[in-house]
Amino acid sequence: TNEQTEQRNLLPPSLHRGNNNTTIMSGYGTIPSPSEDGRRRSSISAPSRDELRKALSRVSLTDITPLQVNITQPSAAYDIMAKIMSVMAIVSFVPLFLPMFFPDDMDLGVKVAFGLSLLNMGLEYYWYTLGGSKIAFRVLSSTFSVTYGTIFVLTRDGVLDPALQDAMLGRWFGAVFNGLTFVCLAVASILGHSFVTDAMSDMMDEDVLTYPIIAHSARRMTQLWMTIFFLLFFIGVIGDPDLLSTLCLGLGFAGNFLYPKHLSNTIDQKMDLYKDEIEQWNKDHPDTELPMGM
């Protein structure tokens, strides 16, 4: 009908409905629409293991297309921000590497990274005000803003002894930065705010985030990066060799890329491990559709 066509046209470019009664999300393949009776199956076989395995093989936690949140008439600003935010999952990691490009002027590197972190926070908040996100300030950008902001303040003239400031921007930079990052992420995680679930929140409902397999994946990815930042802190304490730090970060991103594939290969074990939890979740959320073809 004309009304349905108008509703489809209001959706952002990353989300539309096709004629085959499916919802398509860029980068994730087909997401099934609700069944005719509006209810998902409540048995342990819904979704099937094969469906879940195929869905997980398409997932990347650093490539998540923003999903529309309660917006009826996208503005020109919304369309522009949708394009910008589609790459923010990657850009948000950039402050992590910036100081590496300023080996002879770490103070400048800190200033640039601090500024970019604040810019990321500003863009995320603006995207939130436009209705494009459920989260005003994300954990990762907030963490980098706090971390670089702390180093920036402590290295201003007169705040600390000059020798200590030189050490903070030199020999001990890796230990200070990664130690602060680890603490911030740990506190956020304890308070129930993981940067991994941040990345997933705009592509699925809060109920879906509690689905045992999805929650398991989020925990493992959070644990992976917490481990990486702790190792980076430890490397900084013992001497901050560049090769080890680079290798450690490489392992983190490799794990980020490979874990969904590992999860899909071991989905039978995970389904058995969380059999009772999945059955209870299905009973508690009979009308909730799972994303990514699960």
Short mmCIF file of C-alpha atoms in Angstrom, two decimals:
data_model
loop_
_atom_site.label_atom_id
_atom_site.label_comp_id
_atom_site.label_asym_id
_atom_site.label_seq_id
_atom_site.Cartn_x
_atom_site.Cartn_y
_atom_site.Cartn_z
CA THR A 1 0.00 0.00 0.00
CA ASN A 2 1.04 3.65 -0.29
CA GLU A 3 1.25 3.85 3.51
CA GLN A 4 3.61 0.85 3.66
CA THR A 5 5.74 2.30 0.85
CA GLU A 6 5.96 5.61 2.73
CA GLN A 7 7.01 3.80 5.91
CA ARG A 8 9.74 1.95 4.03
CA ASN A 9 11.07 5.18 2.58
CA LEU A 10 11.45 6.61 6.08
CA LEU A 11 13.96 3.96 7.09
CA PRO A 12 17.68 4.84 6.95
CA PRO A 13 19.81 3.44 4.11
CA SER A 14 21.20 0.69 6.37
CA LEU A 15 17.74 -0.79 6.98
CA HIS A 16 14.87 -1.55 4.64
CA ARG A 17 12.18 -4.13 4.10
CA GLY A 18 12.10 -6.19 0.96
CA ASN A 19 9.12 -7.68 -0.82
CA ASN A 20 9.81 -11.13 0.62
CA ASN A 21 8.81 -10.05 4.14
CA THR A 22 12.37 -9.88 5.40
CA THR A 23 14.40 -7.13 6.97
CA ILE A 24 17.84 -6.60 5.46
CA MET A 25 20.73 -5.09 7.42
CA SER A 26 23.93 -4.12 5.63
CA GLY A 27 26.79 -6.44 6.57
CA TYR A 28 24.67 -9.03 8.34
CA GLY A 29 22.60 -10.68 5.65
CA THR A 30 18.92 -11.32 6.12
CA ILE A 31 17.11 -10.86 9.42
CA PRO A 32 13.80 -12.73 9.43
CA SER A 33 10.59 -10.84 10.11
CA PRO A 34 8.17 -12.12 12.76
CA SER A 35 6.17 -15.19 11.82
CA GLU A 36 2.54 -14.89 10.76
CA ASP A 37 1.20 -15.31 14.27
CA GLY A 38 3.69 -12.71 15.52
CA ARG A 39 5.43 -15.17 17.86
CA ARG A 40 8.80 -16.89 17.63
CA ARG A 41 9.03 -20.56 18.44
CA SER A 42 9.65 -21.17 22.11
CA SER A 43 11.37 -24.54 21.88
CA ILE A 44 15.10 -25.10 22.27
CA SER A 45 15.29 -25.70 18.50
CA ALA A 46 14.48 -22.05 17.79
CA PRO A 47 16.75 -20.88 16.35
CA SER A 48 18.26 -24.03 14.93
CA ARG A 49 21.96 -24.68 15.38
CA ASP A 50 22.57 -24.38 11.64
CA GLU A 51 20.77 -21.04 11.53
CA LEU A 52 22.75 -19.78 14.50
CA ARG A 53 26.04 -21.01 13.05
CA LYS A 54 25.38 -19.25 9.74
CA ALA A 55 24.38 -16.06 11.54
CA LEU A 56 27.47 -16.02 13.74
CA SER A 57 29.74 -16.53 10.74
CA ARG A 58 28.55 -13.14 9.46
CA VAL A 59 29.11 -11.21 12.68
CA SER A 60 31.95 -8.77 13.27
CA LEU A 61 31.88 -6.69 16.45
CA THR A 62 33.87 -3.92 14.78
CA ASP A 63 31.60 -3.62 11.74
CA ILE A 64 28.12 -2.81 12.98
CA THR A 65 25.76 -0.71 10.89
CA PRO A 66 23.83 1.84 12.96
CA LEU A 67 20.16 0.98 13.31
CA GLN A 68 17.34 3.50 13.38
CA VAL A 69 15.93 4.25 16.84
CA ASN A 70 12.49 5.90 17.10
CA ILE A 71 12.70 8.35 14.23
CA THR A 72 9.82 9.14 11.91
CA GLN A 73 11.30 11.59 9.43
CA PRO A 74 15.07 11.36 8.85
CA SER A 75 16.61 14.79 8.32
CA ALA A 76 19.55 15.71 6.11
CA ALA A 77 21.69 15.77 9.26
CA TYR A 78 20.54 12.26 10.10
CA ASP A 79 21.49 10.97 6.65
CA ILE A 80 24.95 12.54 6.91
CA MET A 81 25.50 11.23 10.43
CA ALA A 82 24.35 7.74 9.39
CA LYS A 83 27.24 7.64 6.93
CA ILE A 84 29.71 8.96 9.51
CA MET A 85 28.59 6.60 12.28
CA SER A 86 28.82 3.57 10.00
CA VAL A 87 32.61 3.78 10.36
CA MET A 88 32.74 5.01 13.95
CA ALA A 89 33.13 1.45 15.29
CA ILE A 90 36.57 1.50 13.66
CA VAL A 91 37.39 5.19 14.17
CA SER A 92 36.69 4.88 17.90
CA PHE A 93 39.84 2.73 18.17
CA VAL A 94 42.06 5.31 16.44
CA PRO A 95 43.03 7.20 19.65
CA LEU A 96 44.58 3.94 20.82
CA PHE A 97 47.23 4.21 18.09
CA LEU A 98 47.72 7.95 17.66
CA PRO A 99 50.67 8.44 20.07
CA MET A 100 52.63 5.91 18.01
CA PHE A 101 52.78 8.49 15.22
CA PHE A 102 54.34 11.12 17.50
CA PRO A 103 57.42 9.35 18.92
CA ASP A 104 59.40 12.60 19.11
CA ASP A 105 56.58 14.68 20.63
CA MET A 106 54.40 12.49 22.83
CA ASP A 107 52.81 15.56 24.39
CA LEU A 108 51.42 16.53 20.97
CA GLY A 109 50.29 12.93 20.44
CA VAL A 110 48.35 13.03 23.72
CA LYS A 111 46.73 16.34 22.76
CA VAL A 112 45.63 15.02 19.35
CA ALA A 113 44.34 11.75 20.81
CA PHE A 114 42.50 13.60 23.58
CA GLY A 115 40.92 15.93 21.04
CA LEU A 116 39.84 13.05 18.79
CA SER A 117 38.37 11.18 21.76
CA LEU A 118 36.31 14.24 22.69
CA LEU A 119 35.24 14.61 19.05
CA ASN A 120 34.13 10.97 19.02
CA MET A 121 32.09 11.57 22.16
CA GLY A 122 30.54 14.66 20.60
CA LEU A 123 29.57 12.81 17.42
CA GLU A 124 28.12 9.93 19.42
CA TYR A 125 26.04 12.30 21.53
CA TYR A 126 24.79 14.19 18.46
CA TRP A 127 23.86 10.87 16.83
CA TYR A 128 21.96 10.03 20.00
CA THR A 129 20.04 13.34 19.91
CA LEU A 130 19.06 12.66 16.29
CA GLY A 131 17.53 9.35 17.37
CA GLY A 132 20.20 7.23 15.70
CA SER A 133 21.51 5.58 18.87
CA LYS A 134 20.27 4.40 22.23
CA ILE A 135 23.49 5.45 23.94
CA ALA A 136 24.50 9.06 24.54
CA PHE A 137 28.12 8.40 25.56
CA ARG A 138 29.83 5.13 24.70
CA VAL A 139 32.25 3.39 27.01
CA LEU A 140 35.23 3.25 24.64
CA SER A 141 35.26 6.93 23.66
CA SER A 142 34.56 7.95 27.25
CA THR A 143 37.43 5.77 28.46
CA PHE A 144 39.91 7.26 26.00
CA SER A 145 38.72 10.77 26.87
CA VAL A 146 39.26 10.11 30.59
CA THR A 147 42.61 8.39 30.02
CA TYR A 148 44.13 10.94 27.66
CA GLY A 149 42.50 13.77 29.59
CA THR A 150 44.14 12.59 32.80
CA ILE A 151 47.57 12.36 31.16
CA PHE A 152 47.05 15.75 29.51
CA VAL A 153 46.20 17.44 32.83
CA LEU A 154 49.01 15.74 34.79
CA THR A 155 51.61 16.79 32.24
CA ARG A 156 50.72 20.50 32.30
CA ASP A 157 53.32 22.86 33.74
CA GLY A 158 53.30 23.02 37.51
CA VAL A 159 51.03 20.02 38.11
CA LEU A 160 53.77 17.44 38.73
CA ASP A 161 57.51 17.45 39.02
CA PRO A 162 59.00 17.94 35.50
CA ALA A 163 61.03 14.73 35.78
CA LEU A 164 57.86 12.78 36.58
CA GLN A 165 56.05 14.41 33.68
CA ASP A 166 58.87 13.47 31.33
CA ALA A 167 58.69 9.88 32.57
CA MET A 168 54.91 9.82 32.07
CA LEU A 169 55.31 10.93 28.47
CA GLY A 170 58.30 8.67 27.93
CA ARG A 171 59.36 5.50 29.72
CA TRP A 172 56.10 5.01 31.62
CA PHE A 173 53.58 6.17 29.01
CA GLY A 174 52.50 2.64 28.05
CA ALA A 175 52.03 1.58 31.65
CA VAL A 176 50.09 4.74 32.59
CA PHE A 177 47.85 4.79 29.51
CA ASN A 178 47.02 1.09 29.44
CA GLY A 179 46.68 0.90 33.22
CA LEU A 180 44.15 3.76 33.23
CA THR A 181 42.32 2.23 30.25
CA PHE A 182 42.12 -1.14 31.98
CA VAL A 183 40.74 0.43 35.17
CA CYS A 184 38.12 2.49 33.28
CA LEU A 185 36.92 -0.51 31.26
CA ALA A 186 36.87 -2.68 34.38
CA VAL A 187 34.79 -0.17 36.32
CA ALA A 188 32.39 0.26 33.40
CA SER A 189 32.07 -3.51 33.05
CA ILE A 190 31.39 -3.96 36.77
CA LEU A 191 28.69 -1.31 36.51
CA GLY A 192 27.14 -3.22 33.61
CA HIS A 193 28.42 -1.09 30.72
CA SER A 194 30.65 -3.05 28.36
CA PHE A 195 32.00 -1.35 25.25
CA VAL A 196 31.22 -4.58 23.37
CA THR A 197 27.53 -4.42 24.25
CA ASP A 198 27.69 -0.72 23.34
CA ALA A 199 28.66 -1.76 19.83
CA MET A 200 25.82 -4.29 19.67
CA SER A 201 23.08 -2.23 21.32
CA ASP A 202 22.03 -0.24 18.27
CA MET A 203 21.46 -3.31 16.14
CA MET A 204 19.26 -5.23 18.57
CA ASP A 205 16.81 -4.73 21.42
CA GLU A 206 17.89 -4.91 25.05
CA ASP A 207 16.00 -8.20 25.46
CA VAL A 208 18.00 -9.72 22.60
CA LEU A 209 21.27 -8.71 24.25
CA THR A 210 20.34 -11.04 27.11
CA TYR A 211 19.97 -14.06 24.80
CA PRO A 212 22.45 -16.57 26.31
CA ILE A 213 24.56 -17.05 23.17
CA ILE A 214 24.78 -13.32 22.49
CA ALA A 215 25.52 -12.53 26.14
CA HIS A 216 28.21 -15.24 26.13
CA SER A 217 29.82 -13.73 23.03
CA ALA A 218 29.78 -10.23 24.56
CA ARG A 219 31.40 -11.50 27.78
CA ARG A 220 34.16 -13.31 25.91
CA MET A 221 34.96 -10.33 23.71
CA THR A 222 35.02 -8.03 26.75
CA GLN A 223 37.32 -10.47 28.55
CA LEU A 224 39.57 -10.62 25.50
CA TRP A 225 40.11 -6.85 25.41
CA MET A 226 40.42 -6.58 29.17
CA THR A 227 43.19 -9.17 28.95
CA ILE A 228 44.87 -7.30 26.09
CA PHE A 229 44.92 -4.00 27.99
CA PHE A 230 46.25 -5.70 31.12
CA LEU A 231 49.03 -7.32 29.09
CA LEU A 232 49.82 -3.95 27.52
CA PHE A 233 50.01 -2.46 31.01
CA PHE A 234 52.35 -5.25 32.11
CA ILE A 235 54.52 -4.77 29.01
CA GLY A 236 54.70 -1.07 29.82
CA VAL A 237 55.84 -1.82 33.36
CA ILE A 238 58.66 -4.12 32.25
CA GLY A 239 59.94 -1.80 29.53
CA ASP A 240 57.29 -1.15 26.87
CA PRO A 241 59.08 -2.82 23.95
CA ASP A 242 57.34 -1.67 20.79
CA LEU A 243 57.35 -5.09 19.18
CA LEU A 244 55.55 -6.76 22.09
CA SER A 245 52.96 -3.98 22.32
CA THR A 246 52.25 -4.17 18.59
CA LEU A 247 52.02 -7.96 18.75
CA CYS A 248 49.65 -7.77 21.70
CA LEU A 249 47.33 -5.34 19.90
CA GLY A 250 47.50 -7.51 16.80
CA LEU A 251 46.39 -10.51 18.84
CA GLY A 252 43.49 -8.48 20.18
CA PHE A 253 42.19 -7.53 16.75
CA ALA A 254 42.83 -11.04 15.43
CA GLY A 255 40.80 -12.46 18.30
CA ASN A 256 38.08 -9.88 17.63
CA PHE A 257 37.90 -11.10 14.03
CA LEU A 258 38.26 -14.83 14.67
CA TYR A 259 36.06 -15.28 17.74
CA PRO A 260 32.70 -15.19 15.92
CA LYS A 261 34.00 -17.92 13.61
CA HIS A 262 35.18 -19.94 16.61
CA LEU A 263 31.79 -19.49 18.24
CA SER A 264 30.01 -20.67 15.11
CA ASN A 265 32.25 -23.77 14.98
CA THR A 266 31.48 -24.60 18.61
CA ILE A 267 27.84 -23.61 18.62
CA ASP A 268 26.67 -27.16 19.41
CA GLN A 269 28.64 -27.14 22.66
CA LYS A 270 27.40 -23.65 23.52
CA MET A 271 23.78 -24.59 22.84
CA ASP A 272 24.18 -27.60 25.13
CA LEU A 273 25.97 -25.52 27.77
CA TYR A 274 23.19 -22.91 27.84
CA LYS A 275 20.32 -25.26 27.12
CA ASP A 276 18.37 -24.41 30.28
CA GLU A 277 19.07 -20.67 29.96
CA ILE A 278 17.96 -20.64 26.32
CA GLU A 279 14.79 -22.53 27.15
CA GLN A 280 14.02 -20.07 29.94
CA TRP A 281 14.82 -17.10 27.70
CA ASN A 282 12.44 -18.40 25.04
CA LYS A 283 9.69 -18.70 27.64
CA ASP A 284 10.36 -15.21 28.98
CA HIS A 285 10.54 -13.60 25.52
CA PRO A 286 8.05 -15.47 23.30
CA ASP A 287 7.50 -12.45 21.03
CA THR A 288 11.13 -11.38 20.65
CA GLU A 289 12.78 -11.95 17.29
CA LEU A 290 16.50 -12.69 17.24
CA PRO A 291 18.75 -10.74 14.85
CA MET A 292 21.21 -11.87 12.18
CA GLY A 293 19.14 -14.82 11.05
CA MET A 294 19.39 -16.62 14.43
#
